[in-house]
Each structure stands twice: as structure tokens, then as C-alpha cells.
PDB file of C-alpha atoms in Angstrom:
ATOM      1  CA  UNK A  23     -34.935 -27.575   5.017  1.00 74.00           C
ATOM      2  CA  UNK A  24     -37.319 -24.664   5.444  1.00 82.00           C
ATOM      3  CA  UNK A  25     -36.097 -21.339   4.098  1.00 81.00           C
ATOM      4  CA  UNK A  26     -36.046 -18.397   6.476  1.00 76.00           C
ATOM      5  CA  UNK A  27     -38.539 -15.673   5.671  1.00 82.00           C
ATOM      6  CA  UNK A  28     -36.855 -13.007   7.759  1.00 83.00           C
ATOM      7  CA  UNK A  29     -33.356 -11.764   8.470  1.00 84.00           C
ATOM      8  CA  UNK A  30     -32.794  -9.700  11.593  1.00 87.00           C
ATOM      9  CA  UNK A  31     -29.647  -7.803  12.467  1.00 88.00           C
ATOM     10  CA  UNK A  32     -29.305  -6.511  15.985  1.00 89.00           C
ATOM     11  CA  UNK A  33     -27.132  -3.663  17.183  1.00 93.00           C
ATOM     12  CA  UNK A  34     -25.532  -4.937  20.392  1.00 94.00           C
ATOM     13  CA  UNK A  35     -26.819  -3.264  23.566  1.00 94.00           C
ATOM     14  CA  UNK A  36     -23.310  -2.543  24.856  1.00 96.00           C
ATOM     15  CA  UNK A  37     -22.976   0.214  22.246  1.00 96.00           C
ATOM     16  CA  UNK A  38     -25.452   2.497  24.005  1.00 94.00           C
ATOM     17  CA  UNK A  39     -23.818   1.857  27.378  1.00 96.00           C
ATOM     18  CA  UNK A  40     -20.177   2.237  26.385  1.00 96.00           C
ATOM     19  CA  UNK A  41     -20.073   4.829  23.594  1.00 96.00           C
ATOM     20  CA  UNK A  42     -20.928   8.513  23.574  1.00 96.00           C
ATOM     21  CA  UNK A  43     -23.143   8.834  20.522  1.00 96.00           C
ATOM     22  CA  UNK A  44     -24.657  12.153  21.603  1.00 97.00           C
ATOM     23  CA  UNK A  45     -21.606  14.418  21.375  1.00 97.00           C
ATOM     24  CA  UNK A  46     -21.243  15.915  17.909  1.00 97.00           C
ATOM     25  CA  UNK A  47     -17.988  15.436  16.056  1.00 97.00           C
ATOM     26  CA  UNK A  48     -17.027  17.895  13.373  1.00 95.00           C
ATOM     27  CA  UNK A  49     -13.349  17.129  12.726  1.00 97.00           C
ATOM     28  CA  UNK A  50     -12.013  13.983  11.071  1.00 98.00           C
ATOM     29  CA  UNK A  51      -9.843  12.953  14.030  1.00 98.00           C
ATOM     30  CA  UNK A  52     -12.786  13.019  16.461  1.00 98.00           C
ATOM     31  CA  UNK A  53     -14.964  11.048  14.044  1.00 98.00           C
ATOM     32  CA  UNK A  54     -12.242   8.473  13.462  1.00 98.00           C
ATOM     33  CA  UNK A  55     -11.547   8.161  17.190  1.00 98.00           C
ATOM     34  CA  UNK A  56     -15.150   7.025  17.627  1.00 98.00           C
ATOM     35  CA  UNK A  57     -14.893   4.519  14.739  1.00 98.00           C
ATOM     36  CA  UNK A  58     -11.631   3.095  16.121  1.00 98.00           C
ATOM     37  CA  UNK A  59     -12.994   2.980  19.689  1.00 98.00           C
ATOM     38  CA  UNK A  60     -16.049   1.165  18.346  1.00 98.00           C
ATOM     39  CA  UNK A  61     -13.784  -1.383  16.600  1.00 98.00           C
ATOM     40  CA  UNK A  62     -11.691  -1.876  19.751  1.00 98.00           C
ATOM     41  CA  UNK A  63     -14.717  -2.360  22.007  1.00 98.00           C
ATOM     42  CA  UNK A  64     -16.340  -4.633  19.442  1.00 97.00           C
ATOM     43  CA  UNK A  65     -13.316  -6.928  19.698  1.00 97.00           C
ATOM     44  CA  UNK A  66     -13.669  -6.850  23.500  1.00 97.00           C
ATOM     45  CA  UNK A  67     -17.255  -8.065  23.033  1.00 96.00           C
ATOM     46  CA  UNK A  68     -16.361 -10.887  20.629  1.00 94.00           C
ATOM     47  CA  UNK A  69     -16.737  -9.080  17.296  1.00 95.00           C
ATOM     48  CA  UNK A  70     -14.342  -8.272  14.482  1.00 96.00           C
ATOM     49  CA  UNK A  71     -11.783  -5.416  14.472  1.00 97.00           C
ATOM     50  CA  UNK A  72     -13.645  -2.965  12.250  1.00 98.00           C
ATOM     51  CA  UNK A  73     -15.894  -0.032  13.157  1.00 98.00           C
ATOM     52  CA  UNK A  74     -17.792   2.529  11.095  1.00 98.00           C
ATOM     53  CA  UNK A  75     -20.089   5.471  11.696  1.00 98.00           C
ATOM     54  CA  UNK A  76     -22.425   7.590   9.613  1.00 98.00           C
ATOM     55  CA  UNK A  77     -22.165  11.286  10.427  1.00 98.00           C
ATOM     56  CA  UNK A  78     -24.389  14.144   9.313  1.00 98.00           C
ATOM     57  CA  UNK A  79     -21.650  16.407   7.971  1.00 96.00           C
ATOM     58  CA  UNK A  80     -23.016  19.903   8.666  1.00 92.00           C
ATOM     59  CA  UNK A  81     -23.893  19.202  12.306  1.00 97.00           C
ATOM     60  CA  UNK A  82     -21.439  16.450  13.241  1.00 97.00           C
ATOM     61  CA  UNK A  83     -24.370  14.403  14.600  1.00 98.00           C
ATOM     62  CA  UNK A  84     -23.828  10.647  14.763  1.00 98.00           C
ATOM     63  CA  UNK A  85     -26.631   9.027  12.752  1.00 98.00           C
ATOM     64  CA  UNK A  86     -25.598   5.399  13.197  1.00 98.00           C
ATOM     65  CA  UNK A  87     -22.754   3.060  14.011  1.00 98.00           C
ATOM     66  CA  UNK A  88     -21.770  -0.356  12.783  1.00 98.00           C
ATOM     67  CA  UNK A  89     -19.089  -2.862  13.606  1.00 98.00           C
ATOM     68  CA  UNK A  90     -18.022  -6.188  12.207  1.00 97.00           C
ATOM     69  CA  UNK A  91     -20.597  -8.713  13.427  1.00 95.00           C
ATOM     70  CA  UNK A  92     -19.963 -11.388  10.770  1.00 91.00           C
ATOM     71  CA  UNK A  93     -19.174 -14.204  13.178  1.00 90.00           C
ATOM     72  CA  UNK A  94     -21.365 -13.006  16.062  1.00 90.00           C
ATOM     73  CA  UNK A  95     -24.516 -12.715  13.936  1.00 90.00           C
ATOM     74  CA  UNK A  96     -23.588 -15.376  11.364  1.00 87.00           C
ATOM     75  CA  UNK A  97     -23.731 -13.229   8.252  1.00 89.00           C
ATOM     76  CA  UNK A  98     -20.878 -12.572   5.846  1.00 88.00           C
ATOM     77  CA  UNK A  99     -22.654  -9.306   4.967  1.00 92.00           C
ATOM     78  CA  UNK A 100     -22.293  -7.771   8.416  1.00 94.00           C
ATOM     79  CA  UNK A 101     -19.174  -5.717   7.879  1.00 96.00           C
ATOM     80  CA  UNK A 102     -18.918  -2.452   9.803  1.00 98.00           C
ATOM     81  CA  UNK A 103     -19.702  -0.223   6.826  1.00 98.00           C
ATOM     82  CA  UNK A 104     -22.684  -2.320   5.734  1.00 97.00           C
ATOM     83  CA  UNK A 105     -24.128  -2.266   9.257  1.00 97.00           C
ATOM     84  CA  UNK A 106     -23.608   1.502   9.662  1.00 98.00           C
ATOM     85  CA  UNK A 107     -25.272   2.189   6.295  1.00 98.00           C
ATOM     86  CA  UNK A 108     -28.193  -0.168   6.989  1.00 97.00           C
ATOM     87  CA  UNK A 109     -28.875   1.267  10.447  1.00 97.00           C
ATOM     88  CA  UNK A 110     -28.589   4.844   9.136  1.00 97.00           C
ATOM     89  CA  UNK A 111     -31.077   4.184   6.343  1.00 96.00           C
ATOM     90  CA  UNK A 112     -33.460   2.499   8.785  1.00 95.00           C
ATOM     91  CA  UNK A 113     -33.123   5.369  11.247  1.00 95.00           C
ATOM     92  CA  UNK A 114     -33.739   7.980   8.553  1.00 96.00           C
ATOM     93  CA  UNK A 115     -36.504   5.961   6.903  1.00 95.00           C
ATOM     94  CA  UNK A 116     -34.955   5.985   3.447  1.00 95.00           C
ATOM     95  CA  UNK A 117     -33.126   3.683   1.051  1.00 95.00           C
ATOM     96  CA  UNK A 118     -30.547   6.380   0.260  1.00 95.00           C
ATOM     97  CA  UNK A 119     -28.288   8.657   2.243  1.00 95.00           C
ATOM     98  CA  UNK A 120     -28.191  10.951  -0.792  1.00 94.00           C
ATOM     99  CA  UNK A 121     -30.968  13.030   0.762  1.00 91.00           C
ATOM    100  CA  UNK A 122     -28.438  14.852   2.963  1.00 93.00           C
ATOM    101  CA  UNK A 123     -24.748  15.455   3.555  1.00 96.00           C
ATOM    102  CA  UNK A 124     -23.787  12.175   5.161  1.00 98.00           C
ATOM    103  CA  UNK A 125     -20.290  10.789   5.651  1.00 98.00           C
ATOM    104  CA  UNK A 126     -19.118   7.239   6.210  1.00 98.00           C
ATOM    105  CA  UNK A 127     -16.153   7.074   8.594  1.00 98.00           C
ATOM    106  CA  UNK A 128     -14.544   3.625   8.696  1.00 98.00           C
ATOM    107  CA  UNK A 129     -11.668   2.349  10.795  1.00 98.00           C
ATOM    108  CA  UNK A 130     -10.236   0.684   7.680  1.00 98.00           C
ATOM    109  CA  UNK A 131     -10.424   1.153   3.926  1.00 98.00           C
ATOM    110  CA  UNK A 132     -13.414  -0.702   2.491  1.00 97.00           C
ATOM    111  CA  UNK A 133     -13.190  -4.249   1.209  1.00 95.00           C
ATOM    112  CA  UNK A 134     -14.737  -5.053  -2.174  1.00 94.00           C
ATOM    113  CA  UNK A 135     -18.205  -5.591  -0.652  1.00 94.00           C
ATOM    114  CA  UNK A 136     -18.148  -2.406   1.421  1.00 96.00           C
ATOM    115  CA  UNK A 137     -16.788  -0.343  -1.451  1.00 96.00           C
ATOM    116  CA  UNK A 138     -19.800  -1.356  -3.548  1.00 96.00           C
ATOM    117  CA  UNK A 139     -22.176  -0.576  -0.695  1.00 97.00           C
ATOM    118  CA  UNK A 140     -20.515   2.812  -0.194  1.00 97.00           C
ATOM    119  CA  UNK A 141     -20.951   3.706  -3.867  1.00 96.00           C
ATOM    120  CA  UNK A 142     -24.662   2.820  -3.733  1.00 96.00           C
ATOM    121  CA  UNK A 143     -25.431   4.204  -0.252  1.00 97.00           C
ATOM    122  CA  UNK A 144     -25.696   7.883  -1.136  1.00 97.00           C
ATOM    123  CA  UNK A 145     -22.976   9.084   1.248  1.00 98.00           C
ATOM    124  CA  UNK A 146     -21.097  12.152   0.077  1.00 98.00           C
ATOM    125  CA  UNK A 147     -17.785  11.397   1.764  1.00 98.00           C
ATOM    126  CA  UNK A 148     -15.717   8.401   2.888  1.00 98.00           C
ATOM    127  CA  UNK A 149     -13.058   8.774   5.601  1.00 98.00           C
ATOM    128  CA  UNK A 150     -10.736   5.804   6.269  1.00 98.00           C
ATOM    129  CA  UNK A 151      -8.190   4.867   8.941  1.00 98.00           C
ATOM    130  CA  UNK A 152      -6.141   1.702   8.363  1.00 98.00           C
ATOM    131  CA  UNK A 153      -5.261   0.640   4.840  1.00 97.00           C
ATOM    132  CA  UNK A 154      -6.270  -2.442   2.904  1.00 95.00           C
ATOM    133  CA  UNK A 155      -2.662  -3.611   3.239  1.00 96.00           C
ATOM    134  CA  UNK A 156      -2.976  -3.347   7.044  1.00 97.00           C
ATOM    135  CA  UNK A 157      -6.069  -5.596   7.045  1.00 95.00           C
ATOM    136  CA  UNK A 158      -4.509  -8.060   4.616  1.00 93.00           C
ATOM    137  CA  UNK A 159      -1.293  -8.157   6.680  1.00 93.00           C
ATOM    138  CA  UNK A 160      -3.198  -9.822   9.527  1.00 93.00           C
ATOM    139  CA  UNK A 161      -4.877 -12.277   7.144  1.00 91.00           C
ATOM    140  CA  UNK A 162      -8.178 -10.746   6.017  1.00 90.00           C
ATOM    141  CA  UNK A 163      -9.118 -11.163   2.349  1.00 86.00           C
ATOM    142  CA  UNK A 164     -10.335  -7.739   1.239  1.00 88.00           C
ATOM    143  CA  UNK A 165     -11.454  -8.990  -2.165  1.00 86.00           C
ATOM    144  CA  UNK A 166     -10.824  -7.699  -5.675  1.00 88.00           C
ATOM    145  CA  UNK A 167     -10.750  -3.932  -5.970  1.00 89.00           C
ATOM    146  CA  UNK A 168      -9.377  -1.756  -8.683  1.00 90.00           C
ATOM    147  CA  UNK A 169      -6.087  -0.062  -7.895  1.00 91.00           C
ATOM    148  CA  UNK A 170      -7.720   3.242  -8.798  1.00 95.00           C
ATOM    149  CA  UNK A 171     -10.730   2.717  -6.507  1.00 96.00           C
ATOM    150  CA  UNK A 172     -10.399   6.182  -4.944  1.00 97.00           C
ATOM    151  CA  UNK A 173     -10.574   7.925  -8.316  1.00 97.00           C
ATOM    152  CA  UNK A 174     -13.491   5.718  -9.350  1.00 95.00           C
ATOM    153  CA  UNK A 175     -15.531   6.432  -6.258  1.00 96.00           C
ATOM    154  CA  UNK A 176     -14.733  10.134  -6.459  1.00 97.00           C
ATOM    155  CA  UNK A 177     -16.151  10.100 -10.010  1.00 96.00           C
ATOM    156  CA  UNK A 178     -19.418   9.132  -8.343  1.00 95.00           C
ATOM    157  CA  UNK A 179     -19.372  12.290  -6.217  1.00 96.00           C
ATOM    158  CA  UNK A 180     -17.962  10.753  -3.036  1.00 97.00           C
ATOM    159  CA  UNK A 181     -14.965  12.604  -1.596  1.00 98.00           C
ATOM    160  CA  UNK A 182     -12.340  10.318  -0.027  1.00 98.00           C
ATOM    161  CA  UNK A 183      -9.906  10.997   2.807  1.00 98.00           C
ATOM    162  CA  UNK A 184      -7.412   8.250   3.682  1.00 98.00           C
ATOM    163  CA  UNK A 185      -5.083   7.502   6.578  1.00 98.00           C
ATOM    164  CA  UNK A 186      -6.882   9.344   9.382  1.00 98.00           C
ATOM    165  CA  UNK A 187      -5.473   7.929  12.665  1.00 98.00           C
ATOM    166  CA  UNK A 188      -4.079   5.020  10.676  1.00 98.00           C
ATOM    167  CA  UNK A 189      -1.696   3.861  13.408  1.00 98.00           C
ATOM    168  CA  UNK A 190      -4.497   3.692  16.001  1.00 98.00           C
ATOM    169  CA  UNK A 191      -6.732   1.763  13.604  1.00 98.00           C
ATOM    170  CA  UNK A 192      -3.915  -0.603  12.629  1.00 98.00           C
ATOM    171  CA  UNK A 193      -3.186  -1.338  16.300  1.00 98.00           C
ATOM    172  CA  UNK A 194      -6.751  -2.640  16.719  1.00 98.00           C
ATOM    173  CA  UNK A 195      -6.207  -5.029  13.795  1.00 97.00           C
ATOM    174  CA  UNK A 196      -2.904  -6.302  15.171  1.00 97.00           C
ATOM    175  CA  UNK A 197      -4.302  -6.718  18.700  1.00 97.00           C
ATOM    176  CA  UNK A 198      -7.207  -8.708  17.251  1.00 96.00           C
ATOM    177  CA  UNK A 199      -4.872 -11.082  15.425  1.00 95.00           C
ATOM    178  CA  UNK A 200      -2.494 -11.371  18.376  1.00 96.00           C
ATOM    179  CA  UNK A 201      -5.443 -12.103  20.671  1.00 95.00           C
ATOM    180  CA  UNK A 202      -6.495 -15.059  18.531  1.00 94.00           C
ATOM    181  CA  UNK A 203      -9.428 -13.353  16.782  1.00 92.00           C
ATOM    182  CA  UNK A 204     -11.118 -15.285  13.996  1.00 90.00           C
ATOM    183  CA  UNK A 205      -9.635 -14.352  10.623  1.00 89.00           C
ATOM    184  CA  UNK A 206     -12.354 -15.486   8.287  1.00 78.00           C
ATOM    185  CA  UNK A 207     -12.107 -15.805   4.544  1.00 73.00           C
ATOM    186  CA  UNK A 208     -14.677 -17.309   2.229  1.00 60.00           C
ATOM    187  CA  UNK A 209     -12.358 -20.065   1.088  1.00 59.00           C
ATOM    188  CA  UNK A 210     -10.344 -20.657   4.262  1.00 59.00           C
ATOM    189  CA  UNK A 211      -9.532 -24.361   4.531  1.00 53.00           C
ATOM    190  CA  UNK A 212     -11.111 -25.201   1.190  1.00 46.00           C
ATOM    191  CA  UNK A 213      -7.921 -25.219  -0.822  1.00 46.00           C
ATOM    192  CA  UNK A 214      -9.325 -22.382  -2.966  1.00 42.00           C
ATOM    193  CA  UNK A 215      -8.045 -18.855  -2.856  1.00 43.00           C
TER     194      UNK A 215
END
């Protein structure tokens, strides 16, 4: 088997046609509405029920968006937060978002992978909608995280706001499960947990 020498992630074209990424958003509810709408539309297009955006805090300008494209693009790394961070860094031409006042707004609290990426990304603030318990209630494995993850990430200079439009974000998760969406876990069907 020949090893791949390149990995390419593509932002789906429907995003530019269906989402308003030009209007600035300065309040948490408006930012979260976009993240939740992104998650909802991503499900409509065959993706997972999670959405995230990177916002330039002072201006409210949308820098990038990401959604859960794990199954669609065949990469367990392609969670919404990871995609939003990667596209923001590519757009800004830097490996860190610590060069400005950037916020990560996610339709759900971060899983273990996305929490690590958030800590290393350089964002100054994390805003979350649905809870980890909401995601786990429909069957997602959010991985091992410390119970005091908020305090730990705040020690790293990242302010955290939880529960913004939680009910709207949770409804996307439930609709995904009820619609037969793929609930993937690393060990599903293997007998391991």
C-alpha cells in the first residue's frame, strides 16, 4: 500500500450559497445562531450535527466556519472546531490565532480532541451551546476530559461562556439522531469501550 503524501480538506461549496458570512455578529446569541444554523444545514447536506465559527472579537467579522465532516471527508479529525481553527489559520496565514482577539463559537462543548485544539489554537474565548451531556445522550463519545476543564482552559487565558442557545443546539443533535444520522465512535462494534 502506498502512503498518501497529501491530505486535503475541502469546505463544502453550499456554505457560501446558504450562509451569510458577511454580516458581522457582535453578540453571543447572533454568533451562536450562525454556529447552530451551520450545524443544522450540515446535517441537511449529509454531515454531522456540529458547527463552529471563528470570530474576530472587536469587529464581529466571521473569519472562518467549520462543521463536522468526519464521515463525509473520511477523517476522524474533522470535527467542527478543528475545521474552523484550521481554515481560520489558513485564511490568516498563521499557525496561531493568538495574534489577535479571536473567539471560537461552537454549537456544542468541545470533545477531548477539540478541547486540546482549542487550548493550542490561540483563541482568546470559547463560547459553547449544547453540553457534553447533550452530545453523549444521543450516543457520541466525547472522550476523556477533566471535570474542571473550564477552569483549566481559563488558566491558559481563554475565557469560556457556556449554554448559549443550548436548547436550539440540542435540538439539532436530537434531530440528527432521530433522522438516523451516523453516530460514530472509535470503538463502535469492536467490543471495546
